[in-house]
Amino acid sequence: MTTEDGDAAVAPGGVLRDHDFRFLFYATSLSQLGQQVSGLALPLVAVVTLTASEFEVGLLSAMGTVAFLLIGLPAGVWVDRLRYRQVLVSSDLIRAAVLLTVPLAWWLGVLTVWQLYVVALLIGVFSVFFDVAYQSYLPRLIGRDHLVEGNAKLETVHSVAQLGGPVAAGQLIAWLTAPIALALDAIAMGLSALFIGRMRHRQPKPEPEPVPGSQLGRDIAEGLRFVLGNPLLRAIAGATALFNLAFAAYMAMLVFFLPRELGLGAHQIGMVFSVLGIGGLAGALATRRLTLWLGEGPAIWLSMAVTAPFALLLPAAGGRGSVWLGAAGLAVASFGTVVYNVTQVSFRQRLTPDRLLGRMNATMRFLVWGTQPVGALLGGVLGQLYGAEAALWIAAAAACVAFLPVALSPLRRMRKLPDEQPASANPSAG
C-alpha cells in the first residue's frame, strides 16, 4: 500500500504482509536460485566441457562483472529517468534470453569459450540495471523505516538460495549437464519477471530532461560527489571495494581449485558452495540483534574484521587440511559478509534523498563492484603463475585487511548512523 505522497506504508505485521514486497520477495527467490545455478554452471561449462585454463576461467569471471566498470555510472542516471519496475522486468527477460543461447549452441555443437565471455558480459550488463533499480525501488515500496527488515528478508532469500541452490545446481549438472542447467536458470528468470509484473505500485513517470542526454555528465558527477563527499559513504566504498577485489580473485580460483586440484565432482562442489548459504542465512537472521547490541557503525567493521580470516581455511585443504573444515570457514566469512551488507546498504538507502537513489546506488556499484573484474583477472593470473592454491591464499589474506577503511573512519564508534540527508546539505547539490 502507499501513502498519499506515494511513499510506502507497510501493512501491520511486517514487510512480508505487504503485497508488493511479497511479490518482490517471490521474484528475488526465483532469481537468486537461478543465479546460483548459473554461477556454478557457467564456469563448469568452461572447465569441464571446454577444458579452459586458469586464465580463461579468471577472464570468464571478469567478464561477468566488468559491466560495473563500463556502464556502472551512467546506469544510475538512466535508471533514475525510468520506472524501476519496467527496468526490473526488462532486465530479467533479456537475461533469460541470453542464457538460452548456451544450451542451444551446445546442442548444435558450436559452443566456444568466446560465446561464454559474451554471455557473461551481457548477463553482467543487465544485472547492473536490475541491481541499481531494485535497491532504488525498495525505499519506495516499504519506506525508509523498514529498510533493515526488508534488506534482511531479501538477504535471507539470498542465503537460502546459497544453501540449497548449489546442491541443486550440482545435482542438475550431474544429471543434465551444465548447459541444460542454464536453460532452467533462464526459466527461473522469466518467472521472476512475471512476479515483478504483478506488483501494484506505480511509480510516477520521472520528469524528462529538457534536452535528452544534456545532463548525463552533470548527473554522473552529482552522484560521485554525493558518495565521495560523504566520509561515511567514502569509507564504506573503500572497504567494500577492497573486499570485492580479493573475493573475486578467491571465487574465480575456487571453481578451478575444487575440481582440478581436490578432484571434487559437480555434486560435491555444489555442497561446498551451499555451506556459504548456512553462514549467510545465520547472518541475515542475526543482523538486527547484532546492530542493536554492537551499534550500527561497529557492526559494519567488526562483521568483516572478525570473520574474513576464516576464508584462509579452505586453501589449507590443498595440503593436509579438510575441505569441509575449509567450507565451514567460508560459512563464517559469509555470516560476516551478510551482516556487513544488510547494515551498510540499509544505511545508504536511508541516507540518500529519493531523487539521488539511482545515482548513489550506481556510483557505489561502480566503485565497489568495479574492482571485481580486476580481482577475477588477478586471480586468473596468479593461478596461472603460481597455481590455484597459492592464488587462494593471497586473495584470502587481502580480504583480511579490507575492514581497515571503515575501522579507521568515524563509523568505528557510531552506534546510530544518520538518516536521510537533504540534497542541499551535500556538495552534490546544485
Tab-separated table of C-alpha atoms in Angstrom:
chain	number	residue	atom	x	y	z
A	1	MET	CA	0.000	0.000	0.000
A	2	THR	CA	1.073	3.639	-0.376
A	3	THR	CA	0.527	6.886	1.475
A	4	GLU	CA	-0.915	9.997	-0.134
A	5	ASP	CA	2.512	11.174	-1.269
A	6	GLY	CA	3.224	7.855	-2.978
A	7	ASP	CA	5.712	6.514	-0.406
A	8	ALA	CA	5.315	3.051	1.025
A	9	ALA	CA	3.232	2.304	4.100
A	10	VAL	CA	3.923	-1.246	5.239
A	11	ALA	CA	0.981	-3.252	6.473
A	12	PRO	CA	0.952	-4.160	10.184
A	13	GLY	CA	2.832	-7.379	10.874
A	14	GLY	CA	5.950	-6.735	8.847
A	15	VAL	CA	7.093	-6.259	5.276
A	16	LEU	CA	6.065	-9.745	4.108
A	17	ARG	CA	2.413	-8.811	4.678
A	18	ASP	CA	2.769	-6.074	2.082
A	19	HIS	CA	1.566	-7.216	-1.362
A	20	ASP	CA	4.297	-5.574	-3.437
A	21	PHE	CA	7.175	-6.566	-1.199
A	22	ARG	CA	5.842	-10.118	-1.100
A	23	PHE	CA	5.924	-10.350	-4.912
A	24	LEU	CA	9.407	-8.797	-4.954
A	25	PHE	CA	10.345	-11.461	-2.391
A	26	TYR	CA	8.975	-14.237	-4.643
A	27	ALA	CA	10.751	-12.815	-7.698
A	28	THR	CA	14.009	-12.466	-5.801
A	29	SER	CA	13.746	-16.057	-4.572
A	30	LEU	CA	13.469	-17.391	-8.120
A	31	SER	CA	16.123	-15.050	-9.467
A	32	GLN	CA	18.583	-15.904	-6.687
A	33	LEU	CA	18.037	-19.623	-7.146
A	34	GLY	CA	18.633	-19.230	-10.866
A	35	GLN	CA	21.799	-17.217	-10.256
A	36	GLN	CA	23.153	-19.974	-8.026
A	37	VAL	CA	22.655	-22.425	-10.884
A	38	SER	CA	24.297	-20.189	-13.496
A	39	GLY	CA	27.054	-19.107	-11.098
A	40	LEU	CA	28.164	-22.732	-10.845
A	41	ALA	CA	27.132	-23.956	-14.303
A	42	LEU	CA	28.748	-21.245	-16.443
A	43	PRO	CA	32.325	-21.720	-15.162
A	44	LEU	CA	31.868	-25.501	-15.098
A	45	VAL	CA	30.902	-25.385	-18.767
A	46	ALA	CA	34.266	-23.695	-19.325
A	47	VAL	CA	36.277	-26.014	-17.036
A	48	VAL	CA	34.659	-29.373	-17.826
A	49	THR	CA	33.049	-29.061	-21.274
A	50	LEU	CA	35.605	-26.731	-22.905
A	51	THR	CA	38.665	-27.627	-20.724
A	52	ALA	CA	39.519	-23.963	-20.131
A	53	SER	CA	42.758	-22.889	-18.419
A	54	GLU	CA	43.120	-20.972	-15.138
A	55	PHE	CA	43.480	-17.686	-17.008
A	56	GLU	CA	40.429	-18.369	-19.204
A	57	VAL	CA	38.326	-19.132	-16.118
A	58	GLY	CA	39.561	-15.933	-14.483
A	59	LEU	CA	38.725	-13.968	-17.636
A	60	LEU	CA	35.247	-15.509	-17.712
A	61	SER	CA	34.666	-14.389	-14.116
A	62	ALA	CA	35.933	-10.915	-15.028
A	63	MET	CA	33.532	-10.642	-17.966
A	64	GLY	CA	30.638	-11.243	-15.597
A	65	THR	CA	31.410	-8.121	-13.567
A	66	VAL	CA	33.232	-5.769	-15.969
A	67	ALA	CA	29.867	-4.142	-16.775
A	68	PHE	CA	30.063	-2.304	-13.454
A	69	LEU	CA	33.136	-0.507	-14.812
A	70	LEU	CA	31.765	0.004	-18.318
A	71	ILE	CA	28.247	1.281	-17.579
A	72	GLY	CA	28.038	1.473	-13.799
A	73	LEU	CA	27.891	5.278	-13.576
A	74	PRO	CA	25.564	6.130	-16.487
A	75	ALA	CA	23.274	3.230	-15.500
A	76	GLY	CA	22.317	5.129	-12.345
A	77	VAL	CA	21.344	8.212	-14.330
A	78	TRP	CA	19.347	6.155	-16.829
A	79	VAL	CA	17.563	4.207	-14.080
A	80	ASP	CA	16.599	7.480	-12.332
A	81	ARG	CA	14.928	8.547	-15.604
A	82	LEU	CA	12.885	5.326	-15.962
A	83	ARG	CA	10.255	3.495	-13.954
A	84	TYR	CA	12.055	0.990	-11.724
A	85	ARG	CA	9.549	-1.833	-12.251
A	86	GLN	CA	9.965	-1.707	-16.035
A	87	VAL	CA	13.750	-1.867	-15.646
A	88	LEU	CA	13.451	-4.948	-13.437
A	89	VAL	CA	11.124	-6.821	-15.805
A	90	SER	CA	13.159	-5.981	-18.911
A	91	SER	CA	16.425	-6.991	-17.242
A	92	ASP	CA	15.028	-10.380	-16.225
A	93	LEU	CA	13.626	-11.149	-19.691
A	94	ILE	CA	16.820	-10.165	-21.519
A	95	ARG	CA	18.995	-12.229	-19.168
A	96	ALA	CA	16.707	-15.226	-19.707
A	97	ALA	CA	17.054	-14.942	-23.494
A	98	VAL	CA	20.852	-14.626	-23.310
A	99	LEU	CA	21.206	-17.682	-21.068
A	100	LEU	CA	19.200	-19.806	-23.507
A	101	THR	CA	21.857	-19.312	-26.184
A	102	VAL	CA	24.322	-21.519	-24.271
A	103	PRO	CA	22.347	-24.800	-24.315
A	104	LEU	CA	21.296	-24.045	-27.899
A	105	ALA	CA	24.909	-23.614	-29.070
A	106	TRP	CA	25.986	-26.690	-27.084
A	107	TRP	CA	23.222	-28.780	-28.673
A	108	LEU	CA	24.312	-27.581	-32.134
A	109	GLY	CA	27.975	-28.352	-31.337
A	110	VAL	CA	29.179	-24.761	-31.847
A	111	LEU	CA	29.723	-23.629	-28.249
A	112	THR	CA	33.040	-21.847	-27.618
A	113	VAL	CA	34.636	-20.070	-24.691
A	114	TRP	CA	34.231	-16.808	-26.628
A	115	GLN	CA	30.459	-17.216	-26.543
A	116	LEU	CA	30.650	-17.773	-22.784
A	117	TYR	CA	32.548	-14.469	-22.493
A	118	VAL	CA	29.791	-12.635	-24.394
A	119	VAL	CA	27.040	-14.305	-22.359
A	120	ALA	CA	28.778	-13.432	-19.093
A	121	LEU	CA	29.213	-9.817	-20.258
A	122	LEU	CA	25.557	-9.374	-21.249
A	123	ILE	CA	24.310	-11.033	-18.065
A	124	GLY	CA	26.539	-8.608	-16.157
A	125	VAL	CA	25.227	-5.556	-18.048
A	126	PHE	CA	21.591	-6.287	-17.272
A	127	SER	CA	22.427	-7.332	-13.725
A	128	VAL	CA	23.782	-3.803	-13.263
A	129	PHE	CA	20.437	-2.332	-14.301
A	130	PHE	CA	18.492	-4.848	-12.212
A	131	ASP	CA	20.542	-4.275	-9.053
A	132	VAL	CA	20.506	-0.475	-9.277
A	133	ALA	CA	16.743	-0.429	-9.925
A	134	TYR	CA	15.921	-2.891	-7.142
A	135	GLN	CA	17.964	-1.070	-4.488
A	136	SER	CA	16.473	2.259	-5.577
A	137	TYR	CA	12.906	0.873	-5.627
A	138	LEU	CA	12.951	-0.698	-2.159
A	139	PRO	CA	12.650	2.559	-0.139
A	140	ARG	CA	9.563	3.491	-2.200
A	141	LEU	CA	7.971	0.096	-1.626
A	142	ILE	CA	8.424	-0.289	2.143
A	143	GLY	CA	9.564	3.118	3.441
A	144	ARG	CA	12.896	4.052	4.983
A	145	ASP	CA	11.934	2.932	8.496
A	146	HIS	CA	11.617	-0.686	7.312
A	147	LEU	CA	14.803	-0.915	5.232
A	148	VAL	CA	16.801	-3.067	7.659
A	149	GLU	CA	13.919	-5.543	7.913
A	150	GLY	CA	13.357	-5.543	4.144
A	151	ASN	CA	17.029	-5.945	3.271
A	152	ALA	CA	17.410	-8.674	5.898
A	153	LYS	CA	14.464	-10.582	4.391
A	154	LEU	CA	15.977	-10.333	0.916
A	155	GLU	CA	19.400	-11.381	2.219
A	156	THR	CA	17.661	-14.358	3.813
A	157	VAL	CA	16.410	-15.294	0.346
A	158	HIS	CA	19.947	-14.955	-0.993
A	159	SER	CA	21.325	-17.121	1.808
A	160	VAL	CA	18.665	-19.811	1.428
A	161	ALA	CA	19.389	-19.844	-2.306
A	162	GLN	CA	23.093	-20.201	-1.495
A	163	LEU	CA	22.229	-23.026	0.882
A	164	GLY	CA	20.065	-25.087	-1.455
A	165	GLY	CA	20.963	-23.655	-4.852
A	166	PRO	CA	24.487	-25.046	-5.291
A	167	VAL	CA	23.437	-28.518	-4.147
A	168	ALA	CA	20.517	-28.444	-6.596
A	169	ALA	CA	22.790	-26.962	-9.258
A	170	GLY	CA	25.437	-29.634	-8.714
A	171	GLN	CA	22.832	-32.384	-8.938
A	172	LEU	CA	21.232	-30.837	-12.037
A	173	ILE	CA	24.628	-30.516	-13.706
A	174	ALA	CA	25.464	-34.128	-12.824
A	175	TRP	CA	22.126	-35.334	-14.223
A	176	LEU	CA	21.536	-32.997	-17.160
A	177	THR	CA	24.945	-31.384	-17.885
A	178	ALA	CA	25.813	-27.751	-17.197
A	179	PRO	CA	24.362	-26.291	-20.435
A	180	ILE	CA	20.909	-27.759	-19.748
A	181	ALA	CA	21.045	-26.449	-16.185
A	182	LEU	CA	21.458	-22.967	-17.678
A	183	ALA	CA	18.184	-23.433	-19.576
A	184	LEU	CA	16.405	-23.981	-16.243
A	185	ASP	CA	18.062	-20.818	-14.956
A	186	ALA	CA	16.537	-18.925	-17.901
A	187	ILE	CA	13.092	-20.237	-16.971
A	188	ALA	CA	13.583	-19.006	-13.399
A	189	MET	CA	14.482	-15.530	-14.718
A	190	GLY	CA	11.290	-15.477	-16.789
A	191	LEU	CA	9.162	-16.396	-13.768
A	192	SER	CA	10.886	-13.666	-11.757
A	193	ALA	CA	9.827	-11.119	-14.398
A	194	LEU	CA	6.257	-12.437	-14.155
A	195	PHE	CA	6.128	-11.852	-10.384
A	196	ILE	CA	7.579	-8.350	-10.663
A	197	GLY	CA	4.970	-7.564	-13.307
A	198	ARG	CA	2.219	-8.329	-10.756
A	199	MET	CA	3.375	-5.660	-8.309
A	200	ARG	CA	0.741	-2.936	-7.844
A	201	HIS	CA	2.922	0.064	-7.036
A	202	ARG	CA	3.025	2.519	-9.922
A	203	GLN	CA	5.896	4.945	-9.785
A	204	PRO	CA	5.181	8.376	-11.306
A	205	LYS	CA	6.955	8.899	-14.604
A	206	PRO	CA	10.217	10.782	-13.973
A	207	GLU	CA	10.467	14.270	-15.414
A	208	PRO	CA	12.164	14.202	-18.833
A	209	GLU	CA	15.363	16.136	-19.420
A	210	PRO	CA	14.900	19.469	-21.277
A	211	VAL	CA	17.429	18.260	-23.874
A	212	PRO	CA	17.838	14.448	-23.921
A	213	GLY	CA	21.281	13.447	-22.740
A	214	SER	CA	22.346	17.005	-21.964
A	215	GLN	CA	22.611	16.358	-18.215
A	216	LEU	CA	24.279	12.945	-18.315
A	217	GLY	CA	27.762	14.100	-17.351
A	218	ARG	CA	26.426	16.506	-14.753
A	219	ASP	CA	24.183	13.854	-13.196
A	220	ILE	CA	27.011	11.318	-13.053
A	221	ALA	CA	29.194	13.914	-11.338
A	222	GLU	CA	26.412	14.651	-8.864
A	223	GLY	CA	26.232	11.001	-7.844
A	224	LEU	CA	30.008	10.808	-7.471
A	225	ARG	CA	30.095	13.959	-5.326
A	226	PHE	CA	27.310	12.673	-3.114
A	227	VAL	CA	29.169	9.434	-2.359
A	228	LEU	CA	32.764	10.658	-2.273
A	229	GLY	CA	31.839	13.872	-0.482
A	230	ASN	CA	30.416	11.955	2.488
A	231	PRO	CA	33.150	10.492	4.750
A	232	LEU	CA	30.951	7.589	5.878
A	233	LEU	CA	29.969	6.541	2.365
A	234	ARG	CA	33.561	7.029	1.235
A	235	ALA	CA	34.845	4.656	3.928
A	236	ILE	CA	32.209	2.038	3.076
A	237	ALA	CA	33.123	2.291	-0.612
A	238	GLY	CA	36.821	1.793	0.153
A	239	ALA	CA	36.333	-1.241	2.396
A	240	THR	CA	33.810	-2.921	0.099
A	241	ALA	CA	35.921	-2.309	-2.998
A	242	LEU	CA	38.982	-3.922	-1.410
A	243	PHE	CA	36.985	-6.893	-0.119
A	244	ASN	CA	35.319	-7.444	-3.505
A	245	LEU	CA	38.685	-7.297	-5.258
A	246	ALA	CA	40.001	-10.074	-3.019
A	247	PHE	CA	36.772	-12.098	-3.057
A	248	ALA	CA	36.547	-12.045	-6.873
A	249	ALA	CA	40.075	-13.445	-7.146
A	250	TYR	CA	39.214	-16.050	-4.500
A	251	MET	CA	35.991	-17.237	-6.155
A	252	ALA	CA	37.489	-17.309	-9.652
A	253	MET	CA	40.141	-19.777	-8.487
A	254	LEU	CA	37.855	-21.682	-6.115
A	255	VAL	CA	35.800	-23.000	-9.046
A	256	PHE	CA	39.072	-24.194	-10.603
A	257	PHE	CA	40.671	-25.440	-7.347
A	258	LEU	CA	37.823	-27.721	-6.240
A	259	PRO	CA	37.506	-29.922	-9.365
A	260	ARG	CA	41.084	-29.777	-10.694
A	261	GLU	CA	43.199	-29.893	-7.507
A	262	LEU	CA	40.865	-31.565	-4.990
A	263	GLY	CA	39.109	-33.786	-7.519
A	264	LEU	CA	35.564	-32.919	-6.395
A	265	GLY	CA	32.614	-33.684	-8.667
A	266	ALA	CA	29.794	-31.272	-9.533
A	267	HIS	CA	27.561	-32.506	-6.692
A	268	GLN	CA	30.343	-32.153	-4.100
A	269	ILE	CA	31.234	-28.685	-5.392
A	270	GLY	CA	27.586	-27.728	-5.041
A	271	MET	CA	27.650	-28.899	-1.418
A	272	VAL	CA	30.757	-26.796	-0.694
A	273	PHE	CA	29.085	-23.704	-2.125
A	274	SER	CA	25.863	-24.444	-0.231
A	275	VAL	CA	27.735	-24.173	3.065
A	276	LEU	CA	28.141	-20.481	2.246
A	277	GLY	CA	24.363	-20.243	2.467
A	278	ILE	CA	24.316	-21.588	6.027
A	279	GLY	CA	26.523	-18.736	7.211
A	280	GLY	CA	24.668	-16.180	5.120
A	281	LEU	CA	21.284	-17.297	6.445
A	282	ALA	CA	22.527	-17.061	10.019
A	283	GLY	CA	23.908	-13.592	9.295
A	284	ALA	CA	20.622	-12.374	7.810
A	285	LEU	CA	18.705	-13.623	10.843
A	286	ALA	CA	21.200	-12.137	13.315
A	287	THR	CA	21.765	-8.700	11.763
A	288	ARG	CA	19.067	-6.761	13.633
A	289	ARG	CA	20.109	-8.135	17.013
A	290	LEU	CA	23.786	-7.558	16.313
A	291	THR	CA	23.235	-3.950	15.245
A	292	LEU	CA	21.188	-3.320	18.408
A	293	TRP	CA	23.881	-4.919	20.580
A	294	LEU	CA	27.004	-3.520	18.923
A	295	GLY	CA	25.600	-0.387	17.302
A	296	GLU	CA	25.331	0.176	13.535
A	297	GLY	CA	28.840	1.537	12.967
A	298	PRO	CA	30.716	-1.124	14.987
A	299	ALA	CA	28.563	-3.847	13.386
A	300	ILE	CA	29.800	-2.751	9.948
A	301	TRP	CA	33.529	-3.014	10.609
A	302	LEU	CA	33.532	-5.844	13.173
A	303	SER	CA	31.444	-8.117	10.943
A	304	MET	CA	34.194	-8.006	8.331
A	305	ALA	CA	37.252	-7.883	10.593
A	306	VAL	CA	36.298	-10.887	12.736
A	307	THR	CA	35.025	-13.260	10.037
A	308	ALA	CA	37.193	-12.685	6.927
A	309	PRO	CA	40.227	-14.623	8.278
A	310	PHE	CA	38.176	-17.831	8.282
A	311	ALA	CA	38.442	-17.870	4.453
A	312	LEU	CA	42.059	-18.994	4.942
A	313	LEU	CA	40.877	-22.458	5.996
A	314	LEU	CA	39.854	-23.614	2.514
A	315	PRO	CA	43.209	-23.249	0.714
A	316	ALA	CA	44.666	-25.207	3.633
A	317	ALA	CA	42.635	-28.152	2.321
A	318	GLY	CA	45.030	-28.332	-0.621
A	319	GLY	CA	47.719	-29.581	1.737
A	320	ARG	CA	46.758	-31.566	4.799
A	321	GLY	CA	43.519	-29.851	5.803
A	322	SER	CA	39.907	-30.905	5.411
A	323	VAL	CA	37.819	-29.460	2.587
A	324	TRP	CA	34.756	-29.484	4.861
A	325	LEU	CA	36.584	-27.576	7.601
A	326	GLY	CA	37.505	-25.076	4.897
A	327	ALA	CA	33.883	-24.903	3.794
A	328	ALA	CA	32.876	-24.193	7.405
A	329	GLY	CA	35.365	-21.326	7.367
A	330	LEU	CA	33.627	-19.944	4.288
A	331	ALA	CA	30.313	-20.158	6.166
A	332	VAL	CA	31.732	-17.955	8.933
A	333	ALA	CA	33.043	-15.466	6.360
A	334	SER	CA	29.633	-15.491	4.659
A	335	PHE	CA	27.958	-14.746	8.011
A	336	GLY	CA	30.051	-11.596	8.385
A	337	THR	CA	29.548	-10.520	4.778
A	338	VAL	CA	25.754	-10.629	5.091
A	339	VAL	CA	25.743	-8.687	8.371
A	340	TYR	CA	28.017	-6.099	6.749
A	341	ASN	CA	25.880	-5.849	3.599
A	342	VAL	CA	22.494	-5.558	5.296
A	343	THR	CA	23.753	-2.871	7.684
A	344	GLN	CA	25.643	-0.687	5.213
A	345	VAL	CA	23.136	-0.990	2.329
A	346	SER	CA	20.244	-0.064	4.636
A	347	PHE	CA	22.222	2.943	5.876
A	348	ARG	CA	22.996	4.092	2.328
A	349	GLN	CA	19.350	3.835	1.273
A	350	ARG	CA	18.218	5.654	4.406
A	351	LEU	CA	20.734	8.464	3.977
A	352	THR	CA	20.080	9.265	0.313
A	353	PRO	CA	17.277	11.568	-0.952
A	354	ASP	CA	14.827	9.890	-3.334
A	355	ARG	CA	15.980	11.797	-6.400
A	356	LEU	CA	19.575	10.566	-5.945
A	357	LEU	CA	18.890	6.916	-5.079
A	358	GLY	CA	19.666	5.566	-8.544
A	359	ARG	CA	22.837	7.605	-8.871
A	360	MET	CA	24.020	6.772	-5.358
A	361	ASN	CA	23.468	3.043	-5.875
A	362	ALA	CA	25.089	3.091	-9.316
A	363	THR	CA	28.064	5.083	-8.038
A	364	MET	CA	28.570	2.660	-5.175
A	365	ARG	CA	28.225	-0.308	-7.528
A	366	PHE	CA	30.760	1.259	-9.883
A	367	LEU	CA	33.235	1.826	-7.062
A	368	VAL	CA	32.792	-1.443	-5.163
A	369	TRP	CA	31.824	-3.921	-7.897
A	370	GLY	CA	34.134	-2.356	-10.453
A	371	THR	CA	37.028	-3.997	-8.625
A	372	GLN	CA	35.589	-7.472	-9.238
A	373	PRO	CA	36.698	-7.922	-12.865
A	374	VAL	CA	40.152	-6.720	-11.851
A	375	GLY	CA	40.157	-9.222	-8.972
A	376	ALA	CA	38.951	-12.080	-11.167
A	377	LEU	CA	41.644	-11.371	-13.748
A	378	LEU	CA	44.236	-11.043	-10.997
A	379	GLY	CA	43.131	-14.398	-9.602
A	380	GLY	CA	43.485	-15.964	-13.041
A	381	VAL	CA	46.979	-14.514	-13.493
A	382	LEU	CA	48.079	-15.617	-10.017
A	383	GLY	CA	46.615	-19.065	-10.629
A	384	GLN	CA	48.379	-19.369	-13.976
A	385	LEU	CA	51.724	-18.305	-12.468
A	386	TYR	CA	51.684	-19.956	-9.039
A	387	GLY	CA	48.720	-22.355	-9.025
A	388	ALA	CA	45.148	-22.042	-7.796
A	389	GLU	CA	46.016	-22.862	-4.178
A	390	ALA	CA	48.573	-20.049	-3.900
A	391	ALA	CA	46.089	-17.635	-5.500
A	392	LEU	CA	43.514	-18.563	-2.847
A	393	TRP	CA	45.998	-17.888	-0.037
A	394	ILE	CA	46.871	-14.463	-1.446
A	395	ALA	CA	43.235	-13.472	-2.030
A	396	ALA	CA	42.146	-14.573	1.457
A	397	ALA	CA	44.998	-12.612	3.044
A	398	ALA	CA	43.912	-9.477	1.171
A	399	ALA	CA	40.316	-9.934	2.381
A	400	CYS	CA	41.575	-9.959	5.981
A	401	VAL	CA	42.654	-6.292	5.790
A	402	ALA	CA	39.652	-4.984	3.838
A	403	PHE	CA	37.943	-3.740	7.019
A	404	LEU	CA	40.559	-1.022	7.647
A	405	PRO	CA	38.847	1.869	5.786
A	406	VAL	CA	35.688	1.541	7.899
A	407	ALA	CA	37.565	0.733	11.124
A	408	LEU	CA	39.640	3.909	10.755
A	409	SER	CA	36.621	6.115	9.937
A	410	PRO	CA	34.054	7.819	12.235
A	411	LEU	CA	31.873	4.710	11.754
A	412	ARG	CA	34.030	2.914	14.311
A	413	ARG	CA	32.148	4.305	17.323
A	414	MET	CA	28.804	5.445	15.829
A	415	ARG	CA	26.068	3.353	17.413
A	416	LYS	CA	23.372	5.164	15.386
A	417	LEU	CA	24.075	6.217	11.827
A	418	PRO	CA	22.413	9.361	10.409
A	419	ASP	CA	19.110	9.348	8.494
A	420	GLU	CA	18.206	10.995	5.190
A	421	GLN	CA	20.494	13.808	4.205
A	422	PRO	CA	18.850	16.639	2.250
A	423	ALA	CA	20.428	17.069	-1.168
A	424	SER	CA	21.086	20.734	-0.395
A	425	ALA	CA	23.271	19.725	2.579
A	426	ASN	CA	25.703	17.855	0.370
A	427	PRO	CA	28.271	19.288	-2.021
A	428	SER	CA	26.497	17.415	-4.796
A	429	ALA	CA	23.507	19.759	-4.726
A	430	GLY	CA	23.381	22.387	-7.354
